[in-house]
Amino acid sequence: MTEHPTSHEGRQPLAARQQERTRPRQQDAAAAAAAAAIPSPAAAPNPGPGPAAVAEAQAATRREGDRLRFVGAATRRIARGIDLDEIVLGLCRASVPTFSDAILVYLRDPLPVGDERPVSPFVLRLRRSDRLRHTDEEGGEAGPESERLRPLLTDPTADLMPAAELCEVRAGGALAEVLRGVRPVFGDSAAARAALPELLGAGRPVPTGHRAILAPLRGRRRVIGAAVFVRSTERAPFEASDLLVAAQLATHTALGIDKAVLYGREAYIADELQRTMLPDSLPQPTGVRLASRYLPAAETARVGGDWYDAIPLPGSRVALVVGDVMGHSMTSAAIMGQLRTTAQTLAQLDLPPQEVLHHLDEQAQRLGSDRMATCLYAVYDPVAHRITIANAGHPPPVLLHLGGRAEVLRVPPGAPIGVGGVDFEAVELDAPAGATLLLYTDGLVESRLRDVWTGIEQLRERLAATAQLTGDDHSPPLEALCDDVLDMLGPGDRDDDIALLAARFDGIAPSDVAYWYLEPEDAAPGRARRLARRALARWDLEEMSDEVELLVSEVVTNAVRYAERPVTLRLLRTDILRCEVGDDSPQLPRQRRARETDEGGRGLFLVNRLARRWGATRLSTGKVVWFEMATRS
């Protein structure tokens, strides 16, 4: 028996023995690889891709790059549109002729707005159709144009037109299924072959092959329309990748239409909100004629806070107001409405102009720390031929004299309403008969092209030039004057909305005014009748004596009953006869129906029946009851 050595010196480590066993296999594998690398004499060398394949790959790369650039440019063009027509036009102009030779765009009628439920039935209306015009007989080459219900091209796009202008989408029909699927489909697909006749109208041929794509237009919440892209036989048909392009165009168009419809609705609501806050019509106070204009800003910023107002005051006076809330939003329009309402309430208290602005300033601060506005408040007295003006950071008014001279009135500028902690100053100026006062907002005189003082000077020159056309003895017609002033606006001058109020001072001559004080005693009604009779005789209005004396007696009797201080009686003769009775009692009279057993309570009933108009105004020192009667001259 042979003994194996047991010494460690004669035994190899285990790792070394494993390496020796695997080395032959590694050598064999390396040899096999080397042998495989040596070309066989019978094997042909690999030539690589040929020139045709390389050219085709490069052409495909160029087509893909062109497609991506087209989609980017087309979507940017569509996104530039603000309203519905601009977006649809952007789709048509981007598609024809770069992507297709013709396009039809159908939209839901009516288009749903926001979350409102669409009306039934589901109706599509042809909104726009564009085509590539072929060369005309004179050889002129024409570009894309929009035509409705006319042939597009001779073949095959002519088969699409005249297409039906209205299409009712039947529930469960082929067109409804394609629209529900959202994805664009080729015109020769089974779904499109059934849907296109329903969309374009029964009995009309449709394009064959890959020469038409039907793309649903889906907004954020629902399908709002469809677009049909068509290519003629003179160019290559659509490819599979063109379906992705049509999908991109349809998606961007539908989302843009959704936004445009929402914007249009909001702009309409804001515009209506602002217009309802402006006066429906101007009053016709005695001794002054009024005209006004309001223009919204450009379409991009049409909602503003400009307003104007004319408020009749006791004593045949009238308050003229124009203001401008800073900013362009529905919030500005709402604040404008609150300030206008506050100004009307303060005017009825017959407060001085500076006090009205002070209370408006306090109201603006209650509405918020950033609620600011400019305002100009003026009170015209036709008897005194004077006007009192207070300004809160507003552009100064312009006075056009009868002789044609126009001047910018020097009124204290004041701080805007809402600043707080400032005092307002009023100035009293002459208001000669025949002169015209123009109040306006800064949108008329300020723009990106000129500063406010340059615009005011141009306005003054425009008024003077207009007055020269009518001569020194006549004032220009008030309505025509307002239109002529607005004509000074040039392109780019509509950055802000514009409010314009013009007042023509006719005044009341001193000879047409009769004024008395009556002590609050039982004899006051009788004395009032005698004074009224004498004034009517002086004005050759004796035929009105009976009715006027009766009404004057009733109104003075009510005033004497509650007054503690002398009662005022004033008669004014213009184209009407106006009677005003003032006392120091703040309690306003109220008409009521007297019972048969009552001894009184019929005075205001008689006034209401015989006078053309009547009313009562509360003052800070009492009230004024007035009535008007038509003269018979």
PDB file of C-alpha atoms in Angstrom, residues 218-351:
ATOM      1  CA  ARG A 218     -62.382  68.224 -26.964  1.00  0.00           C
ATOM      2  CA  GLY A 219     -62.188  70.970 -24.368  1.00  0.00           C
ATOM      3  CA  ARG A 220     -61.527  70.539 -20.697  1.00  0.00           C
ATOM      4  CA  ARG A 221     -64.806  68.785 -19.968  1.00  0.00           C
ATOM      5  CA  ARG A 222     -66.538  67.754 -23.186  1.00  0.00           C
ATOM      6  CA  VAL A 223     -66.332  67.538 -26.959  1.00  0.00           C
ATOM      7  CA  ILE A 224     -67.039  70.962 -28.451  1.00  0.00           C
ATOM      8  CA  GLY A 225     -66.586  70.310 -32.161  1.00  0.00           C
ATOM      9  CA  ALA A 226     -64.667  68.596 -34.941  1.00  0.00           C
ATOM     10  CA  ALA A 227     -62.114  69.495 -37.608  1.00  0.00           C
ATOM     11  CA  VAL A 228     -61.681  67.834 -40.999  1.00  0.00           C
ATOM     12  CA  PHE A 229     -58.260  68.092 -42.677  1.00  0.00           C
ATOM     13  CA  VAL A 230     -58.123  67.285 -46.411  1.00  0.00           C
ATOM     14  CA  ARG A 231     -55.283  66.833 -48.898  1.00  0.00           C
ATOM     15  CA  SER A 232     -55.622  66.866 -52.685  1.00  0.00           C
ATOM     16  CA  THR A 233     -54.299  64.226 -55.031  1.00  0.00           C
ATOM     17  CA  GLU A 234     -51.448  66.548 -55.993  1.00  0.00           C
ATOM     18  CA  ARG A 235     -49.555  65.925 -52.770  1.00  0.00           C
ATOM     19  CA  ALA A 236     -48.651  62.942 -50.631  1.00  0.00           C
ATOM     20  CA  PRO A 237     -51.432  61.460 -48.507  1.00  0.00           C
ATOM     21  CA  PHE A 238     -51.409  61.691 -44.726  1.00  0.00           C
ATOM     22  CA  GLU A 239     -49.130  59.376 -42.800  1.00  0.00           C
ATOM     23  CA  ALA A 240     -49.650  57.693 -39.469  1.00  0.00           C
ATOM     24  CA  SER A 241     -47.518  60.350 -37.776  1.00  0.00           C
ATOM     25  CA  ASP A 242     -49.888  63.024 -39.138  1.00  0.00           C
ATOM     26  CA  LEU A 243     -52.563  61.705 -36.806  1.00  0.00           C
ATOM     27  CA  LEU A 244     -50.407  62.896 -33.910  1.00  0.00           C
ATOM     28  CA  VAL A 245     -50.057  66.295 -35.565  1.00  0.00           C
ATOM     29  CA  ALA A 246     -53.832  66.557 -36.023  1.00  0.00           C
ATOM     30  CA  ALA A 247     -54.310  65.552 -32.397  1.00  0.00           C
ATOM     31  CA  GLN A 248     -51.957  68.308 -31.249  1.00  0.00           C
ATOM     32  CA  LEU A 249     -53.735  70.913 -33.374  1.00  0.00           C
ATOM     33  CA  ALA A 250     -57.161  69.783 -32.210  1.00  0.00           C
ATOM     34  CA  THR A 251     -56.164  69.745 -28.530  1.00  0.00           C
ATOM     35  CA  HIS A 252     -54.641  73.222 -28.531  1.00  0.00           C
ATOM     36  CA  THR A 253     -57.572  74.610 -30.518  1.00  0.00           C
ATOM     37  CA  ALA A 254     -60.196  73.107 -28.217  1.00  0.00           C
ATOM     38  CA  LEU A 255     -58.484  74.317 -25.053  1.00  0.00           C
ATOM     39  CA  GLY A 256     -58.079  77.781 -26.582  1.00  0.00           C
ATOM     40  CA  ILE A 257     -61.765  77.866 -27.509  1.00  0.00           C
ATOM     41  CA  ASP A 258     -62.689  76.874 -23.967  1.00  0.00           C
ATOM     42  CA  LYS A 259     -60.648  79.755 -22.562  1.00  0.00           C
ATOM     43  CA  ALA A 260     -61.970  82.196 -25.150  1.00  0.00           C
ATOM     44  CA  VAL A 261     -65.580  81.333 -24.348  1.00  0.00           C
ATOM     45  CA  LEU A 262     -64.949  81.730 -20.615  1.00  0.00           C
ATOM     46  CA  TYR A 263     -63.132  85.022 -21.180  1.00  0.00           C
ATOM     47  CA  GLY A 264     -65.905  86.279 -23.410  1.00  0.00           C
ATOM     48  CA  ARG A 265     -68.549  85.449 -20.825  1.00  0.00           C
ATOM     49  CA  GLU A 266     -66.596  87.102 -18.010  1.00  0.00           C
ATOM     50  CA  ALA A 267     -65.892  90.170 -20.128  1.00  0.00           C
ATOM     51  CA  TYR A 268     -69.567  90.409 -21.063  1.00  0.00           C
ATOM     52  CA  ILE A 269     -70.655  90.107 -17.426  1.00  0.00           C
ATOM     53  CA  ALA A 270     -68.126  92.698 -16.297  1.00  0.00           C
ATOM     54  CA  ASP A 271     -69.077  95.071 -19.096  1.00  0.00           C
ATOM     55  CA  GLU A 272     -72.772  94.706 -18.308  1.00  0.00           C
ATOM     56  CA  LEU A 273     -72.033  95.166 -14.607  1.00  0.00           C
ATOM     57  CA  GLN A 274     -70.236  98.414 -15.277  1.00  0.00           C
ATOM     58  CA  ARG A 275     -72.811  99.726 -17.738  1.00  0.00           C
ATOM     59  CA  THR A 276     -75.702  99.014 -15.373  1.00  0.00           C
ATOM     60  CA  MET A 277     -73.913 101.069 -12.734  1.00  0.00           C
ATOM     61  CA  LEU A 278     -73.772 104.060 -15.067  1.00  0.00           C
ATOM     62  CA  PRO A 279     -76.831 106.284 -15.554  1.00  0.00           C
ATOM     63  CA  ASP A 280     -79.340 104.984 -18.076  1.00  0.00           C
ATOM     64  CA  SER A 281     -80.175 108.571 -18.983  1.00  0.00           C
ATOM     65  CA  LEU A 282     -79.195 111.999 -17.760  1.00  0.00           C
ATOM     66  CA  PRO A 283     -81.647 114.248 -15.913  1.00  0.00           C
ATOM     67  CA  GLN A 284     -82.913 117.471 -17.447  1.00  0.00           C
ATOM     68  CA  PRO A 285     -82.355 120.046 -14.715  1.00  0.00           C
ATOM     69  CA  THR A 286     -83.376 123.640 -15.154  1.00  0.00           C
ATOM     70  CA  GLY A 287     -80.777 125.971 -16.610  1.00  0.00           C
ATOM     71  CA  VAL A 288     -78.296 123.371 -17.876  1.00  0.00           C
ATOM     72  CA  ARG A 289     -78.078 120.884 -20.735  1.00  0.00           C
ATOM     73  CA  LEU A 290     -76.119 117.656 -20.377  1.00  0.00           C
ATOM     74  CA  ALA A 291     -74.481 115.091 -22.645  1.00  0.00           C
ATOM     75  CA  SER A 292     -72.255 112.140 -21.847  1.00  0.00           C
ATOM     76  CA  ARG A 293     -70.181 109.388 -23.411  1.00  0.00           C
ATOM     77  CA  TYR A 294     -68.648 106.189 -22.117  1.00  0.00           C
ATOM     78  CA  LEU A 295     -66.148 104.026 -24.003  1.00  0.00           C
ATOM     79  CA  PRO A 296     -64.677 100.811 -22.588  1.00  0.00           C
ATOM     80  CA  ALA A 297     -60.961 100.184 -22.856  1.00  0.00           C
ATOM     81  CA  ALA A 298     -59.332  97.966 -25.453  1.00  0.00           C
ATOM     82  CA  GLU A 299     -60.414  94.336 -25.616  1.00  0.00           C
ATOM     83  CA  THR A 300     -57.418  93.255 -23.564  1.00  0.00           C
ATOM     84  CA  ALA A 301     -58.425  95.438 -20.587  1.00  0.00           C
ATOM     85  CA  ARG A 302     -62.004  96.461 -21.161  1.00  0.00           C
ATOM     86  CA  VAL A 303     -63.254  96.449 -17.571  1.00  0.00           C
ATOM     87  CA  GLY A 304     -62.523  99.607 -15.633  1.00  0.00           C
ATOM     88  CA  GLY A 305     -63.913 101.822 -12.930  1.00  0.00           C
ATOM     89  CA  ASP A 306     -64.752 105.090 -14.697  1.00  0.00           C
ATOM     90  CA  TRP A 307     -68.107 106.681 -13.961  1.00  0.00           C
ATOM     91  CA  TYR A 308     -70.017 109.912 -14.358  1.00  0.00           C
ATOM     92  CA  ASP A 309     -73.225 111.247 -12.872  1.00  0.00           C
ATOM     93  CA  ALA A 310     -75.517 114.275 -12.814  1.00  0.00           C
ATOM     94  CA  ILE A 311     -77.622 114.685  -9.683  1.00  0.00           C
ATOM     95  CA  PRO A 312     -80.387 117.326  -9.360  1.00  0.00           C
ATOM     96  CA  LEU A 313     -80.155 119.333  -6.131  1.00  0.00           C
ATOM     97  CA  PRO A 314     -82.555 121.686  -4.357  1.00  0.00           C
ATOM     98  CA  GLY A 315     -82.720 125.191  -5.711  1.00  0.00           C
ATOM     99  CA  SER A 316     -82.495 124.025  -9.334  1.00  0.00           C
ATOM    100  CA  ARG A 317     -78.812 123.273  -8.830  1.00  0.00           C
ATOM    101  CA  VAL A 318     -77.139 120.187 -10.226  1.00  0.00           C
ATOM    102  CA  ALA A 319     -74.138 118.156  -9.058  1.00  0.00           C
ATOM    103  CA  LEU A 320     -71.745 117.025 -11.789  1.00  0.00           C
ATOM    104  CA  VAL A 321     -69.543 114.065 -10.886  1.00  0.00           C
ATOM    105  CA  VAL A 322     -66.857 112.138 -12.729  1.00  0.00           C
ATOM    106  CA  GLY A 323     -64.534 109.562 -11.178  1.00  0.00           C
ATOM    107  CA  ASP A 324     -62.060 106.807 -11.949  1.00  0.00           C
ATOM    108  CA  VAL A 325     -61.326 103.795  -9.748  1.00  0.00           C
ATOM    109  CA  MET A 326     -57.760 102.638 -10.216  1.00  0.00           C
ATOM    110  CA  GLY A 327     -57.310  99.245 -11.864  1.00  0.00           C
ATOM    111  CA  HIS A 328     -59.052  97.155 -14.499  1.00  0.00           C
ATOM    112  CA  SER A 329     -61.099  94.317 -13.082  1.00  0.00           C
ATOM    113  CA  MET A 330     -64.554  93.382 -11.943  1.00  0.00           C
ATOM    114  CA  THR A 331     -63.468  94.520  -8.493  1.00  0.00           C
ATOM    115  CA  SER A 332     -62.831  98.000  -9.897  1.00  0.00           C
ATOM    116  CA  ALA A 333     -66.292  98.050 -11.441  1.00  0.00           C
ATOM    117  CA  ALA A 334     -67.877  96.921  -8.160  1.00  0.00           C
ATOM    118  CA  ILE A 335     -66.020  99.587  -6.157  1.00  0.00           C
ATOM    119  CA  MET A 336     -67.091 102.163  -8.719  1.00  0.00           C
ATOM    120  CA  GLY A 337     -70.715 101.210  -8.138  1.00  0.00           C
ATOM    121  CA  GLN A 338     -70.341 101.597  -4.373  1.00  0.00           C
ATOM    122  CA  LEU A 339     -68.647 104.983  -4.639  1.00  0.00           C
ATOM    123  CA  ARG A 340     -71.235 106.236  -7.115  1.00  0.00           C
ATOM    124  CA  THR A 341     -74.056 105.169  -4.812  1.00  0.00           C
ATOM    125  CA  THR A 342     -72.333 106.869  -1.882  1.00  0.00           C
ATOM    126  CA  ALA A 343     -71.904 110.073  -3.911  1.00  0.00           C
ATOM    127  CA  GLN A 344     -75.606 110.087  -4.798  1.00  0.00           C
ATOM    128  CA  THR A 345     -76.568 109.667  -1.147  1.00  0.00           C
ATOM    129  CA  LEU A 346     -74.225 112.439  -0.026  1.00  0.00           C
ATOM    130  CA  ALA A 347     -75.473 114.749  -2.765  1.00  0.00           C
ATOM    131  CA  GLN A 348     -79.046 114.400  -1.524  1.00  0.00           C
ATOM    132  CA  LEU A 349     -77.867 115.760   1.828  1.00  0.00           C
ATOM    133  CA  ASP A 350     -76.793 118.929  -0.007  1.00  0.00           C
ATOM    134  CA  LEU A 351     -73.293 118.832   1.450  1.00  0.00           C
TER     135      LEU A 351
END
